[in-house]
Amino acid sequence: MDLYEHQARQLFQDHGIPVPRAEITQSPKEAREIARRLGGRAVVKAQVKTGGRGKAGGVRLVADPGAAELTARQILGRDINGHRVRTLMLAEPVDIAEEFYVSYVLDRAAGGFLAIASARGGVDIEEVAANHPQAVARIPVDRAEGVTSAKAGEIASAAGLPPRTADVLVRLWQVLVAEDALLVEVNPLVRAAQGHILALDGKVTLDDNARFRQTRWGAEDAEDRDPLETEAATRGINYVKLDGEVGIIGNGAGLVMSTLDVVAGCGARPADFLDIGGGASAEVMADALSVVLADPAVRSVLVNVFGGITACDTVADGILAAVDRLRPTKPLVVRLDGNNAARGRAILDARAHPLVEQVATMDGAARRAAELAHTA
């Protein structure tokens, strides 16, 4: 679960990381009052869970309360990279002397955490990382030891950060541990003209598996979740909406990921990631098809199942149950292999539904699904 900037900012403040004064609002008139409380000038920032807000016009410096209200009217309701702006944060402006980048992120390959820091922070940090990798320090962090003052000094030195940033590095690690985060990022961490260090922007990603410990977050992300993802979650289905035209259903995350890659290699775009799991029933299969077929962007569906605990005849029964219930108009390409595959194929052959087509191999099924999506 990603947090909004204002939520990340509150976590930083709770753990003693200096941040500028700020307030949030959903009202242009209230934006005027907040700017007045902040001293007149303010930075108006769209609260959306995506990058590139500044370049998209979602972050603006205003000179007075009247300009704050006008700017709020212009930004509220705007679409930024597919995210509708519903909330604004107005922050006290800061005279910046230097901008830095600091973060801790889970390194899944290494089974630990990585500190990433640079003395060249700001909106172009991605370009810095790509074109000047030597300017970005990557320091492994031992999970048991954590980030002590000595470790923070090591990270700051490697990245070329001022020594006084070490305290922020220690406290940022405390945010990660206390909040069960997978990522904590400050960009930019700045040295103000007066010399003090401030976190001007923040990003925090929490571990969904730790929600039972982090109960205060509840359903804060519900308004940003795609309606189909919400529907799938209520049915206990692992579904992620993607920007494509071929619906994907498989059993097992590895198989589904491979299927996405093969479809993309055939010149089509996957419309989703949907894993029915290892012990899915015919009802789960039917529910999965319901979710995928409800996506108006889907032009064809690829069901790729390797039978194990979930036998292929069960999958076939679920497909036919969904077809009877939903009366789809989009073609389905089915590849069954493994446990009870022959029986599953026979079930589909016997029904001979005009929209259900079987292909023996994953590559062949992906090619056919891509062809159907392009001709639908």
CSV table of C-alpha atoms in Angstrom, one decimal:
chain,number,residue,atom,x,y,z
A,1,MET,CA,0.0,0.0,0.0
A,2,ASP,CA,1.4,3.4,-1.1
A,3,LEU,CA,0.7,6.4,1.2
A,4,TYR,CA,-0.1,9.9,0.0
A,5,GLU,CA,2.7,12.4,0.5
A,6,HIS,CA,0.8,14.1,3.4
A,7,GLN,CA,0.6,10.7,5.2
A,8,ALA,CA,4.3,10.0,4.6
A,9,ARG,CA,5.0,13.5,5.9
A,10,GLN,CA,3.1,12.8,9.1
A,11,LEU,CA,5.1,9.6,9.7
A,12,PHE,CA,8.3,11.6,9.2
A,13,GLN,CA,7.1,14.2,11.7
A,14,ASP,CA,6.1,11.5,14.2
A,15,HIS,CA,9.6,10.1,14.1
A,16,GLY,CA,11.3,13.4,14.5
A,17,ILE,CA,12.3,14.1,10.9
A,18,PRO,CA,12.0,17.9,10.2
A,19,VAL,CA,9.3,18.9,7.7
A,20,PRO,CA,7.9,22.2,6.6
A,21,ARG,CA,4.6,23.3,8.1
A,22,ALA,CA,1.7,22.1,5.9
A,23,GLU,CA,-2.1,21.4,5.9
A,24,ILE,CA,-4.4,19.4,3.6
A,25,THR,CA,-7.7,20.4,2.0
A,26,GLN,CA,-10.2,19.5,-0.6
A,27,SER,CA,-11.7,23.0,-0.8
A,28,PRO,CA,-10.3,26.0,-2.8
A,29,LYS,CA,-11.7,28.4,-0.3
A,30,GLU,CA,-10.0,26.6,2.5
A,31,ALA,CA,-6.8,26.6,0.5
A,32,ARG,CA,-7.0,30.4,0.7
A,33,GLU,CA,-7.2,30.3,4.5
A,34,ILE,CA,-4.4,27.7,4.8
A,35,ALA,CA,-2.1,29.9,2.7
A,36,ARG,CA,-3.0,32.9,5.0
A,37,ARG,CA,-2.0,30.8,8.1
A,38,LEU,CA,1.3,29.8,6.4
A,39,GLY,CA,2.2,33.4,5.9
A,40,GLY,CA,0.7,34.1,2.4
A,41,ARG,CA,3.1,32.3,0.1
A,42,ALA,CA,2.6,28.5,-0.2
A,43,VAL,CA,3.4,25.5,-2.3
A,44,VAL,CA,0.2,23.9,-3.5
A,45,LYS,CA,0.8,20.1,-4.1
A,46,ALA,CA,-1.6,17.6,-5.6
A,47,GLN,CA,-2.0,14.5,-3.5
A,48,VAL,CA,-1.9,11.6,-5.9
A,49,LYS,CA,0.0,8.3,-5.7
A,50,THR,CA,2.1,8.7,-8.8
A,51,GLY,CA,5.3,10.4,-9.7
A,52,GLY,CA,5.9,13.4,-12.1
A,53,ARG,CA,3.4,15.7,-10.3
A,54,GLY,CA,5.6,18.7,-10.8
A,55,LYS,CA,6.1,18.2,-14.5
A,56,ALA,CA,2.3,17.6,-14.9
A,57,GLY,CA,1.5,20.9,-13.2
A,58,GLY,CA,0.4,19.4,-9.9
A,59,VAL,CA,3.0,21.3,-7.8
A,60,ARG,CA,2.9,25.2,-7.9
A,61,LEU,CA,4.3,28.0,-5.8
A,62,VAL,CA,1.8,30.7,-5.1
A,63,ALA,CA,2.5,34.2,-3.9
A,64,ASP,CA,-0.6,35.0,-1.8
A,65,PRO,CA,-3.9,33.5,-0.5
A,66,GLY,CA,-5.9,34.6,-3.5
A,67,ALA,CA,-3.5,32.8,-5.8
A,68,ALA,CA,-3.7,29.7,-3.6
A,69,GLU,CA,-7.5,29.6,-4.0
A,70,LEU,CA,-7.3,30.0,-7.8
A,71,THR,CA,-4.6,27.4,-8.1
A,72,ALA,CA,-6.5,25.0,-6.0
A,73,ARG,CA,-9.5,25.3,-8.3
A,74,GLN,CA,-7.2,24.6,-11.3
A,75,ILE,CA,-5.6,21.5,-9.8
A,76,LEU,CA,-8.5,19.8,-7.9
A,77,GLY,CA,-10.2,17.3,-10.2
A,78,ARG,CA,-7.3,17.2,-12.6
A,79,ASP,CA,-6.1,13.9,-13.9
A,80,ILE,CA,-2.4,13.3,-13.3
A,81,ASN,CA,-1.0,10.1,-14.9
A,82,GLY,CA,-4.4,8.4,-14.5
A,83,HIS,CA,-4.9,9.6,-10.9
A,84,ARG,CA,-7.7,12.1,-10.1
A,85,VAL,CA,-6.7,14.9,-7.7
A,86,ARG,CA,-9.1,15.0,-4.8
A,87,THR,CA,-6.9,16.4,-2.1
A,88,LEU,CA,-4.3,19.2,-1.9
A,89,MET,CA,-1.5,19.8,0.5
A,90,LEU,CA,-0.3,23.4,1.0
A,91,ALA,CA,3.2,23.7,2.5
A,92,GLU,CA,5.3,26.5,3.7
A,93,PRO,CA,7.9,27.4,1.0
A,94,VAL,CA,11.6,26.7,1.7
A,95,ASP,CA,14.6,28.6,0.4
A,96,ILE,CA,16.7,25.7,-0.9
A,97,ALA,CA,20.5,25.7,-0.9
A,98,GLU,CA,21.0,22.0,-1.8
A,99,GLU,CA,18.8,19.0,-2.7
A,100,PHE,CA,19.6,15.4,-1.8
A,101,TYR,CA,18.0,12.0,-2.3
A,102,VAL,CA,17.7,9.3,0.4
A,103,SER,CA,15.7,6.1,0.6
A,104,TYR,CA,15.6,2.6,2.1
A,105,VAL,CA,14.1,-0.1,-0.1
A,106,LEU,CA,13.6,-3.9,0.2
A,107,ASP,CA,16.1,-5.7,-2.0
A,108,ARG,CA,14.3,-8.9,-2.7
A,109,ALA,CA,17.2,-10.5,-4.6
A,110,ALA,CA,19.6,-10.1,-1.7
A,111,GLY,CA,16.9,-10.8,1.0
A,112,GLY,CA,17.6,-7.5,2.8
A,113,PHE,CA,17.3,-3.8,2.6
A,114,LEU,CA,19.3,-1.3,0.5
A,115,ALA,CA,20.1,2.3,1.3
A,116,ILE,CA,20.1,4.5,-1.8
A,117,ALA,CA,21.3,8.0,-1.5
A,118,SER,CA,22.7,10.8,-3.7
A,119,ALA,CA,23.9,14.4,-3.3
A,120,ARG,CA,22.0,15.2,-6.6
A,121,GLY,CA,18.4,14.9,-5.5
A,122,GLY,CA,15.3,16.5,-7.0
A,123,VAL,CA,12.9,15.9,-9.9
A,124,ASP,CA,15.6,14.5,-12.2
A,125,ILE,CA,16.9,11.8,-9.9
A,126,GLU,CA,15.9,9.1,-12.4
A,127,GLU,CA,18.1,10.7,-15.0
A,128,VAL,CA,20.9,11.0,-12.6
A,129,ALA,CA,20.7,7.3,-11.7
A,130,ALA,CA,20.5,6.3,-15.4
A,131,ASN,CA,23.2,8.6,-16.8
A,132,HIS,CA,25.5,9.1,-13.7
A,133,PRO,CA,25.2,5.9,-11.7
A,134,GLN,CA,28.4,6.8,-9.8
A,135,ALA,CA,26.5,9.7,-8.2
A,136,VAL,CA,24.1,7.3,-6.5
A,137,ALA,CA,25.4,5.3,-3.5
A,138,ARG,CA,23.9,1.9,-2.8
A,139,ILE,CA,24.7,0.5,0.6
A,140,PRO,CA,23.3,-2.8,1.9
A,141,VAL,CA,21.8,-2.6,5.4
A,142,ASP,CA,21.9,-5.5,7.8
A,143,ARG,CA,18.4,-6.2,9.0
A,144,ALA,CA,19.5,-7.1,12.5
A,145,GLU,CA,21.9,-4.2,13.0
A,146,GLY,CA,19.8,-1.6,11.2
A,147,VAL,CA,20.9,1.9,10.7
A,148,THR,CA,23.0,3.1,13.6
A,149,SER,CA,24.7,6.5,13.8
A,150,ALA,CA,27.9,4.8,12.4
A,151,LYS,CA,26.0,3.2,9.5
A,152,ALA,CA,24.2,6.5,8.8
A,153,GLY,CA,27.6,8.2,8.6
A,154,GLU,CA,28.8,5.6,6.2
A,155,ILE,CA,25.8,6.1,3.9
A,156,ALA,CA,26.1,9.9,4.1
A,157,SER,CA,29.8,9.7,3.3
A,158,ALA,CA,29.4,7.3,0.4
A,159,ALA,CA,26.7,9.6,-1.2
A,160,GLY,CA,28.5,12.9,-0.5
A,161,LEU,CA,25.8,14.1,1.9
A,162,PRO,CA,26.5,16.6,4.7
A,163,PRO,CA,27.3,14.9,8.0
A,164,ARG,CA,24.2,16.5,9.6
A,165,THR,CA,22.0,14.4,7.4
A,166,ALA,CA,23.0,11.3,9.4
A,167,ASP,CA,20.3,11.9,12.0
A,168,VAL,CA,17.6,11.9,9.4
A,169,LEU,CA,19.0,8.7,8.0
A,170,VAL,CA,18.7,7.0,11.4
A,171,ARG,CA,15.2,8.3,11.9
A,172,LEU,CA,14.1,7.3,8.4
A,173,TRP,CA,15.2,3.8,9.2
A,174,GLN,CA,13.0,3.9,12.3
A,175,VAL,CA,10.1,4.9,10.1
A,176,LEU,CA,10.7,1.8,7.9
A,177,VAL,CA,10.9,-0.6,10.9
A,178,ALA,CA,8.1,0.9,13.0
A,179,GLU,CA,5.6,1.2,10.1
A,180,ASP,CA,6.4,-2.2,8.4
A,181,ALA,CA,7.4,-0.4,5.2
A,182,LEU,CA,9.0,-1.8,2.1
A,183,LEU,CA,10.1,1.6,0.9
A,184,VAL,CA,10.7,5.0,2.5
A,185,GLU,CA,12.0,7.8,0.3
A,186,VAL,CA,12.7,11.5,0.7
A,187,ASN,CA,13.2,13.4,-2.5
A,188,PRO,CA,14.3,16.0,-2.0
A,189,LEU,CA,15.9,16.1,1.4
A,190,VAL,CA,17.2,19.6,1.4
A,191,ARG,CA,19.6,21.9,3.2
A,192,ALA,CA,17.7,25.2,3.5
A,193,ALA,CA,19.5,28.5,3.0
A,194,GLN,CA,19.5,28.9,6.8
A,195,GLY,CA,21.4,25.7,7.1
A,196,HIS,CA,18.8,23.3,8.6
A,197,ILE,CA,17.8,19.9,7.0
A,198,LEU,CA,14.2,19.3,5.9
A,199,ALA,CA,12.3,16.6,4.2
A,200,LEU,CA,10.3,18.4,1.5
A,201,ASP,CA,8.6,15.3,-0.1
A,202,GLY,CA,8.2,11.7,0.9
A,203,LYS,CA,7.1,8.4,-0.4
A,204,VAL,CA,6.2,5.4,1.8
A,205,THR,CA,5.1,1.9,0.7
A,206,LEU,CA,3.7,-0.3,3.5
A,207,ASP,CA,3.8,-4.1,3.5
A,208,ASP,CA,0.2,-5.3,3.0
A,209,ASN,CA,1.1,-8.5,4.9
A,210,ALA,CA,1.6,-6.3,8.0
A,211,ARG,CA,-1.8,-4.6,8.0
A,212,PHE,CA,-2.9,-6.6,11.0
A,213,ARG,CA,-0.3,-4.6,12.9
A,214,GLN,CA,-0.9,-1.3,11.2
A,215,THR,CA,-4.6,-1.1,11.7
A,216,ARG,CA,-4.7,2.7,11.5
A,217,TRP,CA,-4.4,2.6,7.8
A,218,GLY,CA,-7.5,0.5,7.3
A,219,ALA,CA,-8.9,1.2,3.8
A,220,GLU,CA,-7.1,4.5,3.0
A,221,ASP,CA,-6.3,3.2,-0.5
A,222,ALA,CA,-9.9,2.2,-1.4
A,223,GLU,CA,-10.6,5.3,-3.3
A,224,ASP,CA,-7.6,4.8,-5.5
A,225,ARG,CA,-8.1,1.1,-6.2
A,226,ASP,CA,-9.6,0.2,-9.5
A,227,PRO,CA,-13.2,-1.0,-9.1
A,228,LEU,CA,-12.3,-4.4,-10.7
A,229,GLU,CA,-9.5,-4.8,-8.2
A,230,THR,CA,-11.9,-4.0,-5.4
A,231,GLU,CA,-14.4,-6.6,-6.8
A,232,ALA,CA,-11.7,-9.2,-7.1
A,233,ALA,CA,-10.5,-8.6,-3.6
A,234,THR,CA,-14.0,-9.2,-2.2
A,235,ARG,CA,-14.0,-12.5,-4.0
A,236,GLY,CA,-10.5,-13.4,-2.6
A,237,ILE,CA,-8.9,-13.3,-6.1
A,238,ASN,CA,-5.4,-12.0,-6.7
A,239,TYR,CA,-6.0,-9.5,-9.5
A,240,VAL,CA,-4.1,-6.4,-10.7
A,241,LYS,CA,-5.5,-4.3,-13.5
A,242,LEU,CA,-3.0,-3.5,-16.3
A,243,ASP,CA,-3.2,-1.3,-19.3
A,244,GLY,CA,-3.8,-3.8,-22.1
A,245,GLU,CA,-6.3,-5.7,-24.2
A,246,VAL,CA,-5.6,-9.4,-23.5
A,247,GLY,CA,-7.1,-10.7,-20.2
A,248,ILE,CA,-4.8,-13.2,-18.4
A,249,ILE,CA,-5.9,-15.9,-16.0
A,250,GLY,CA,-3.5,-18.6,-14.7
A,251,ASN,CA,-2.7,-20.6,-11.6
A,252,GLY,CA,0.4,-19.7,-9.8
A,253,ALA,CA,2.2,-16.3,-9.8
A,254,GLY,CA,5.2,-17.6,-11.8
A,255,LEU,CA,3.0,-19.1,-14.5
A,256,VAL,CA,0.9,-15.9,-14.7
A,257,MET,CA,4.1,-13.7,-15.0
A,258,SER,CA,5.5,-15.9,-17.7
A,259,THR,CA,2.2,-15.7,-19.6
A,260,LEU,CA,2.3,-11.9,-19.4
A,261,ASP,CA,5.7,-12.0,-20.9
A,262,VAL,CA,4.8,-14.3,-23.7
A,263,VAL,CA,1.7,-12.3,-24.6
A,264,ALA,CA,3.8,-9.1,-24.7
A,265,GLY,CA,6.3,-11.0,-26.9
A,266,CYS,CA,3.5,-11.6,-29.3
A,267,GLY,CA,2.8,-7.9,-29.8
A,268,ALA,CA,-0.1,-7.6,-27.4
A,269,ARG,CA,-0.5,-6.0,-24.0
A,270,PRO,CA,-1.8,-7.9,-21.0
A,271,ALA,CA,-4.9,-6.4,-19.5
A,272,ASP,CA,-4.3,-7.8,-16.0
A,273,PHE,CA,-2.5,-10.2,-13.7
A,274,LEU,CA,-4.9,-12.8,-12.3
A,275,ASP,CA,-3.8,-15.8,-10.3
A,276,ILE,CA,-6.5,-18.2,-9.2
A,277,GLY,CA,-4.1,-20.0,-7.0
A,278,GLY,CA,-3.1,-23.6,-6.5
A,279,GLY,CA,-6.4,-25.0,-5.1
A,280,ALA,CA,-9.0,-23.1,-6.9
A,281,SER,CA,-12.5,-24.4,-7.4
A,282,ALA,CA,-14.8,-24.2,-10.4
A,283,GLU,CA,-16.5,-21.3,-8.6
A,284,VAL,CA,-13.2,-19.4,-8.3
A,285,MET,CA,-12.5,-19.9,-12.0
A,286,ALA,CA,-15.9,-18.6,-12.8
A,287,ASP,CA,-15.4,-15.6,-10.6
A,288,ALA,CA,-12.0,-14.9,-12.2
A,289,LEU,CA,-13.6,-14.8,-15.6
A,290,SER,CA,-16.3,-12.6,-14.4
A,291,VAL,CA,-13.8,-10.0,-13.2
A,292,VAL,CA,-11.6,-10.2,-16.4
A,293,LEU,CA,-14.6,-10.0,-18.8
A,294,ALA,CA,-16.0,-7.0,-16.9
A,295,ASP,CA,-13.0,-5.0,-18.1
A,296,PRO,CA,-14.2,-3.0,-21.2
A,297,ALA,CA,-10.6,-2.8,-22.5
A,298,VAL,CA,-10.3,-6.6,-22.8
A,299,ARG,CA,-10.7,-7.9,-26.3
A,300,SER,CA,-9.7,-11.5,-25.7
A,301,VAL,CA,-9.0,-13.7,-22.7
A,302,LEU,CA,-6.2,-16.3,-22.3
A,303,VAL,CA,-6.7,-19.0,-19.7
A,304,ASN,CA,-3.3,-20.7,-19.1
A,305,VAL,CA,-3.5,-23.5,-16.5
A,306,PHE,CA,-1.0,-26.2,-15.5
A,307,GLY,CA,-3.1,-28.6,-13.5
A,308,GLY,CA,-1.8,-29.6,-10.1
A,309,ILE,CA,-3.9,-29.2,-7.0
A,310,THR,CA,-6.2,-27.3,-9.3
A,311,ALA,CA,-7.2,-30.0,-11.8
A,312,CYS,CA,-7.8,-29.1,-15.4
A,313,ASP,CA,-11.3,-30.6,-15.4
A,314,THR,CA,-12.3,-28.3,-12.6
A,315,VAL,CA,-11.0,-25.3,-14.6
A,316,ALA,CA,-13.0,-26.5,-17.6
A,317,ASP,CA,-16.2,-26.7,-15.4
A,318,GLY,CA,-15.5,-23.2,-14.1
A,319,ILE,CA,-15.1,-21.8,-17.7
A,320,LEU,CA,-18.4,-23.3,-18.8
A,321,ALA,CA,-20.2,-22.1,-15.7
A,322,ALA,CA,-18.9,-18.6,-16.3
A,323,VAL,CA,-19.9,-18.7,-20.0
A,324,ASP,CA,-23.4,-19.8,-19.1
A,325,ARG,CA,-23.7,-17.1,-16.4
A,326,LEU,CA,-22.1,-14.2,-18.2
A,327,ARG,CA,-22.9,-14.8,-21.9
A,328,PRO,CA,-19.6,-13.2,-23.0
A,329,THR,CA,-19.0,-11.6,-26.4
A,330,LYS,CA,-15.2,-11.8,-26.2
A,331,PRO,CA,-13.2,-14.9,-27.3
A,332,LEU,CA,-11.5,-17.2,-24.8
A,333,VAL,CA,-8.3,-19.0,-25.6
A,334,VAL,CA,-7.7,-21.9,-23.3
A,335,ARG,CA,-4.5,-23.9,-22.7
A,336,LEU,CA,-4.7,-26.8,-20.3
A,337,ASP,CA,-1.9,-29.1,-19.2
A,338,GLY,CA,-1.0,-31.3,-16.3
A,339,ASN,CA,-3.4,-33.0,-13.9
A,340,ASN,CA,-6.6,-34.1,-15.7
A,341,ALA,CA,-5.8,-32.1,-18.7
A,342,ALA,CA,-7.2,-34.6,-21.2
A,343,ARG,CA,-10.5,-34.7,-19.2
A,344,GLY,CA,-10.6,-30.9,-19.1
A,345,ARG,CA,-10.1,-30.6,-22.8
A,346,ALA,CA,-12.8,-33.2,-23.4
A,347,ILE,CA,-15.3,-31.2,-21.3
A,348,LEU,CA,-14.6,-28.1,-23.4
A,349,ASP,CA,-14.7,-30.1,-26.7
A,350,ALA,CA,-18.0,-31.7,-25.8
A,351,ARG,CA,-19.6,-28.3,-25.2
A,352,ALA,CA,-18.0,-26.8,-28.4
A,353,HIS,CA,-18.8,-23.2,-27.4
A,354,PRO,CA,-18.1,-20.9,-30.3
A,355,LEU,CA,-16.2,-18.4,-28.2
A,356,VAL,CA,-14.0,-21.0,-26.5
A,357,GLU,CA,-10.9,-22.1,-28.4
A,358,GLN,CA,-8.3,-24.6,-27.2
A,359,VAL,CA,-4.6,-24.4,-28.1
A,360,ALA,CA,-2.1,-27.0,-26.9
A,361,THR,CA,1.0,-24.8,-26.1
A,362,MET,CA,1.5,-21.7,-24.1
A,363,ASP,CA,3.3,-19.9,-27.0
A,364,GLY,CA,0.5,-20.9,-29.4
A,365,ALA,CA,-2.2,-19.8,-27.1
A,366,ALA,CA,-0.5,-16.5,-26.5
A,367,ARG,CA,-0.2,-15.9,-30.2
A,368,ARG,CA,-3.8,-16.8,-30.8
A,369,ALA,CA,-5.1,-14.5,-28.0
A,370,ALA,CA,-3.0,-11.7,-29.4
A,371,GLU,CA,-4.4,-12.2,-32.9
A,372,LEU,CA,-8.0,-12.3,-31.6
A,373,ALA,CA,-7.4,-9.1,-29.6
A,374,HIS,CA,-6.1,-7.3,-32.7
A,375,THR,CA,-9.0,-8.4,-34.9
A,376,ALA,CA,-11.8,-8.0,-32.3
